[in-house]
Structures are given as structure tokens and as C-alpha cells.
Coordinates of C-alpha atoms in Angstrom, one line a residue:
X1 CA 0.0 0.0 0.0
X2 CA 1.5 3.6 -1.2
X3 CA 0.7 6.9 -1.8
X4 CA 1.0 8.5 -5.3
X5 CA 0.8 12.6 -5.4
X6 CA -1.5 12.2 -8.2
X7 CA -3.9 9.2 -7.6
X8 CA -3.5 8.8 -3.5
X9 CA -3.8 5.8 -2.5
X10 CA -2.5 2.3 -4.2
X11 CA -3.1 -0.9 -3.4
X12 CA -1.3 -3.1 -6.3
X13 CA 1.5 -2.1 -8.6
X14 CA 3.5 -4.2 -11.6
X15 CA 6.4 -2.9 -13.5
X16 CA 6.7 -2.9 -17.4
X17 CA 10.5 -3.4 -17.7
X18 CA 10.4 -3.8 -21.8
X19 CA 8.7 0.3 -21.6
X20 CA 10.1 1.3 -18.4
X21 CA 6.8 2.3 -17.0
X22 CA 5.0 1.7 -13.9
X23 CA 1.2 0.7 -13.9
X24 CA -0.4 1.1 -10.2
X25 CA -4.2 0.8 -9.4
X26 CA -6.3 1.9 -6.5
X27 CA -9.8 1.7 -5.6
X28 CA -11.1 3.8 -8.2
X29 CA -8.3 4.1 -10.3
X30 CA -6.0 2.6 -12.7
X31 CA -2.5 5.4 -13.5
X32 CA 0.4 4.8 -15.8
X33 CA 3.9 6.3 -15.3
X34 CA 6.8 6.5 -17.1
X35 CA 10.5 6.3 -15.9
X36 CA 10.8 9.6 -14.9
X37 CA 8.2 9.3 -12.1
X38 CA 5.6 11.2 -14.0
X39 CA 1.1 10.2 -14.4
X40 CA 1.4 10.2 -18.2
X41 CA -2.3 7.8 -17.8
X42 CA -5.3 7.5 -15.9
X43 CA -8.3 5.3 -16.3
X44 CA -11.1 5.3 -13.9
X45 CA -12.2 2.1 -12.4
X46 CA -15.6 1.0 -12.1
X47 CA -17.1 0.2 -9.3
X48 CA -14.6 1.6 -6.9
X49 CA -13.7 -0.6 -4.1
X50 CA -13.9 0.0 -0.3
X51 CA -10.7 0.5 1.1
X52 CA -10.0 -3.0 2.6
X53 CA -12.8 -4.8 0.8
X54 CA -10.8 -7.3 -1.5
X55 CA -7.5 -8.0 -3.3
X56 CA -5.9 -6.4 -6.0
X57 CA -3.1 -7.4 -8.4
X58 CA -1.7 -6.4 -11.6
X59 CA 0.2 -8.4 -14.5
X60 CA 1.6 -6.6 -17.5
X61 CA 2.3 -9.0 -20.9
X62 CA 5.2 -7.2 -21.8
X63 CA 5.1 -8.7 -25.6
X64 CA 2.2 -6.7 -26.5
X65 CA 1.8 -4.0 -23.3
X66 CA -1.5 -5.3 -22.2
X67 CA -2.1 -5.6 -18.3
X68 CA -4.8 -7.4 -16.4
X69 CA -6.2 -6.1 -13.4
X70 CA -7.7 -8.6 -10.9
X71 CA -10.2 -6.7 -8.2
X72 CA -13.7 -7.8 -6.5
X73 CA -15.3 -10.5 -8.6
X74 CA -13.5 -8.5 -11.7
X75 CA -10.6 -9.4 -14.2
X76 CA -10.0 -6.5 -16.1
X77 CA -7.9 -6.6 -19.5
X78 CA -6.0 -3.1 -20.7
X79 CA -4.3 -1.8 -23.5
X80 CA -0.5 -0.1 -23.3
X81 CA -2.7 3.5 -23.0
X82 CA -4.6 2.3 -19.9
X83 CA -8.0 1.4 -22.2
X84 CA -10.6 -0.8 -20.9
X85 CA -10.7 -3.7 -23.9
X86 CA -12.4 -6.4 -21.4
X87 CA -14.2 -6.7 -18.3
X88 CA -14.8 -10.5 -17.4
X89 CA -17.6 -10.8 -14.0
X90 CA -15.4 -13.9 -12.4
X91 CA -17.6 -16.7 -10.4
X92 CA -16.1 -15.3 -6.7
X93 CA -14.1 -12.9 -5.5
X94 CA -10.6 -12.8 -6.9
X95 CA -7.6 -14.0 -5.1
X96 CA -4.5 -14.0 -7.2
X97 CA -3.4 -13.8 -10.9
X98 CA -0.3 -15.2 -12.7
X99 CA 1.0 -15.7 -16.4
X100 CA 2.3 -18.3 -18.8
X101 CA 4.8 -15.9 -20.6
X102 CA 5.4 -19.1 -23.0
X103 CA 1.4 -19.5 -24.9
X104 CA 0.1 -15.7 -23.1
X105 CA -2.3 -17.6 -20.9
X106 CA -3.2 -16.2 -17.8
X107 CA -4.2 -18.1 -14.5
X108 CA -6.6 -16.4 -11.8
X109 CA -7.7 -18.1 -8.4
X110 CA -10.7 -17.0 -6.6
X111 CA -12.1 -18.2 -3.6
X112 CA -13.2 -21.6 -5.0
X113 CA -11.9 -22.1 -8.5
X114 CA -8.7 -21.7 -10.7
X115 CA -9.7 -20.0 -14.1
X116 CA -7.6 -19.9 -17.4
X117 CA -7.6 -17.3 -20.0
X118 CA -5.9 -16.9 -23.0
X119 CA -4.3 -13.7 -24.3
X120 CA -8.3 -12.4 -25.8
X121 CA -10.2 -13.0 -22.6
X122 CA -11.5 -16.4 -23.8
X123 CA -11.5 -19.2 -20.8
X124 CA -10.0 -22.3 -21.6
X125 CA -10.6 -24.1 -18.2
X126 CA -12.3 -23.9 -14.9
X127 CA -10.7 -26.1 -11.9
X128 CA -13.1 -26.5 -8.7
X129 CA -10.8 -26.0 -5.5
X130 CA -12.7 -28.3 -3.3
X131 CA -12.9 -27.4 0.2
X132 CA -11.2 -24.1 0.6
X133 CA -11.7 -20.7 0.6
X134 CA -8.1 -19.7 1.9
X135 CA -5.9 -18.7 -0.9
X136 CA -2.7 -17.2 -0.4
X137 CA -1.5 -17.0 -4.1
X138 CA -1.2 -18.4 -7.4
X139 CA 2.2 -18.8 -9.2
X140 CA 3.3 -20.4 -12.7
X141 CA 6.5 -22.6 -12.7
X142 CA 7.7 -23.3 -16.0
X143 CA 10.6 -25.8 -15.0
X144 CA 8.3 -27.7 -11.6
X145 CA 6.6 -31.0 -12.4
X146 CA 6.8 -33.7 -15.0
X147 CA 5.3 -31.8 -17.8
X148 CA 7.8 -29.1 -17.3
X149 CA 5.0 -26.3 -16.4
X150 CA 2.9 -26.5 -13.3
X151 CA 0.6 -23.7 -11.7
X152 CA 1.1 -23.8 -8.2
X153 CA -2.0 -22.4 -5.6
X154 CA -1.0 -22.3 -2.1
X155 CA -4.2 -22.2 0.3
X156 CA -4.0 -22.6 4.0
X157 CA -3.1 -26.3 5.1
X158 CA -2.5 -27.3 1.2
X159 CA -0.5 -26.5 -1.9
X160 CA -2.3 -27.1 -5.7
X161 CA -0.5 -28.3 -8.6
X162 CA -2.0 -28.2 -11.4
X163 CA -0.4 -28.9 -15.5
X164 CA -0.5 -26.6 -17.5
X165 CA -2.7 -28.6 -19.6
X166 CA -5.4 -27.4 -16.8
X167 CA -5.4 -30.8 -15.2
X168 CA -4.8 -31.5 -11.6
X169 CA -1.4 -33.2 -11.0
X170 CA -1.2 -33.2 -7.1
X171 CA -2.7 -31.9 -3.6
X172 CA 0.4 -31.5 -1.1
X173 CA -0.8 -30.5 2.7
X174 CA 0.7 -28.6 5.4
X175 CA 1.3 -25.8 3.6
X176 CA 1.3 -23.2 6.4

């Protein structure tokens, strides 16, 4: 959690490192800046968010700029100038986002499922999490697992591995 002169409070933040800018979002507000520190974008965000009412997260796809925005029970997709293309209404509120750099997929958790996206917005899978409602995070790990590429969701008391195929591999407990 920071505070930006020109858009107050921010509650998730990724880096572009292929443009150099910055991309934070707030409750009611997504802002671009460059290198030198500087707003040079703003979109608003509908609805805003209480302060302390969910998780938020950002991931930029550096090989075309987009960035996905993950708030509420909302994924949002952006272009490089901060434009809304997408706004998908997930099945529960989100938890976590990560990326498969390799095919442009993109991997959210909510509170009871694991959805995958492709680089449009289209899902490709939906994986029940049976039993939990206690995610911590969602990562991608190309070299993990037989297949070479795992998605990993750590919850409280388990860990989540699933292939990137969107099959589950494994369910490890104890994850604390």
C-alpha cells in the first residue's frame, strides 16, 4: 500500500521493464507512469472498491503491453494506454493472478476455482478447489513438475498443482 501525489492511495503495482513504466491501481483508479516518475495515464475504475474490501493485483504482458487487473469479482484486461478492452464478471471474489509468458495464458484463483484465460479474454478451463476458501497466491513454474509447467495455488493447510494442460497433478498438505 503507497501513496502516489496524483492518484492517493494504491493498493497493487506491476512494472513494465520492456517500456520502463509503472502501472499502479487503486480503488477507483488505474494510473500509468513513465521512468521519470511522471502520471502520463489514468483510467477510472468502475465500481470503486472500499478500502479493505478485496485483493488487488496487476500483470503486464510485456510482448504486447496489455495488463490485467484482478479486483472484486472482476478481471479486467487493458491496452499499453490504460483502455478498458475487457471486463470478465469472475464466479467469486478474486484471489490471485499469474502468467504463462510461454502461450500468453493467464491463470486467476478465486475463492473456490482456478480460471484460465488466453491472451483475448476467452477461458479455456475452470478447476473447482474443493474445500477451501483460503488462498494465499497463485504462481506459474515453468521448469516444476513432470510436464515441465505446473501452476502452483497455495491455500492454508494445502498447496495445488495443477499442469498446465489445466489438469490437476497433485494436492500437497501442510502448507502453512
Amino acid at each position: 500500500l503507497c501513496r502516489l501525489p496524483e492518484v492517493g492511495r494504491f493498493d497493487a503495482g506491476t512494472f513494465n521493464p520492456l517500456s520502463g513504466d509503472l502501472w499502479a491501481a487503486g480503488p477507483d483508479a488505474l494510473a500509468v507512469f513513465d521512468s521519470d516518475g511522471q502520471m502520463v495515464l489514468s483510467s477510472p475504475l468502475q465500481p470503486p472498491l472500499k478500502a479493505g474490501s478485496g485483493h488487488i493485483e496487476l500483470q503486464v504482458r510485456t510482448e504486447d503491453g496489455t495488463v490485467w487487473l484482478g479486483r472484486g469479482q472482476q478481471l479486467e484486461r487493458f491496452d499499453g494506454q490504460a483502455q478498458r478492452l475487457q471486463t470478465i464478471i469472475l464466479p467469486d471474489d478474486f484471489r490471485g493472478i499469474t502468467r504463462d509468458t510461454q502461450r500468453g495464458q493467464v491463470w486467476v484463483a478465486t475463492r473456490q476455482d482456478v480460471l484460465a484465460y488466453d491472451a483475448a479474454g476467452q477461458m479455456l478451463a475452470k478447476l473447482p478447489l474443493s474445500g477451501t476458501r483460503n488462498i494465499r497466491d497463485i504462481t506459474y513454474d515453468a521448469i516444476f513438475g513432470s510436464s515441465g509447467r505446473t501452476v502452483r495455488v497455495r491455500m492454508v493447510g494445502n498447496t495445488a498443482q495443477l499442469a498446465d494442460d489445466h489438469s490437476p497433478l497433485a494436492t500437497c498438505g501442510n502448507d502453512r
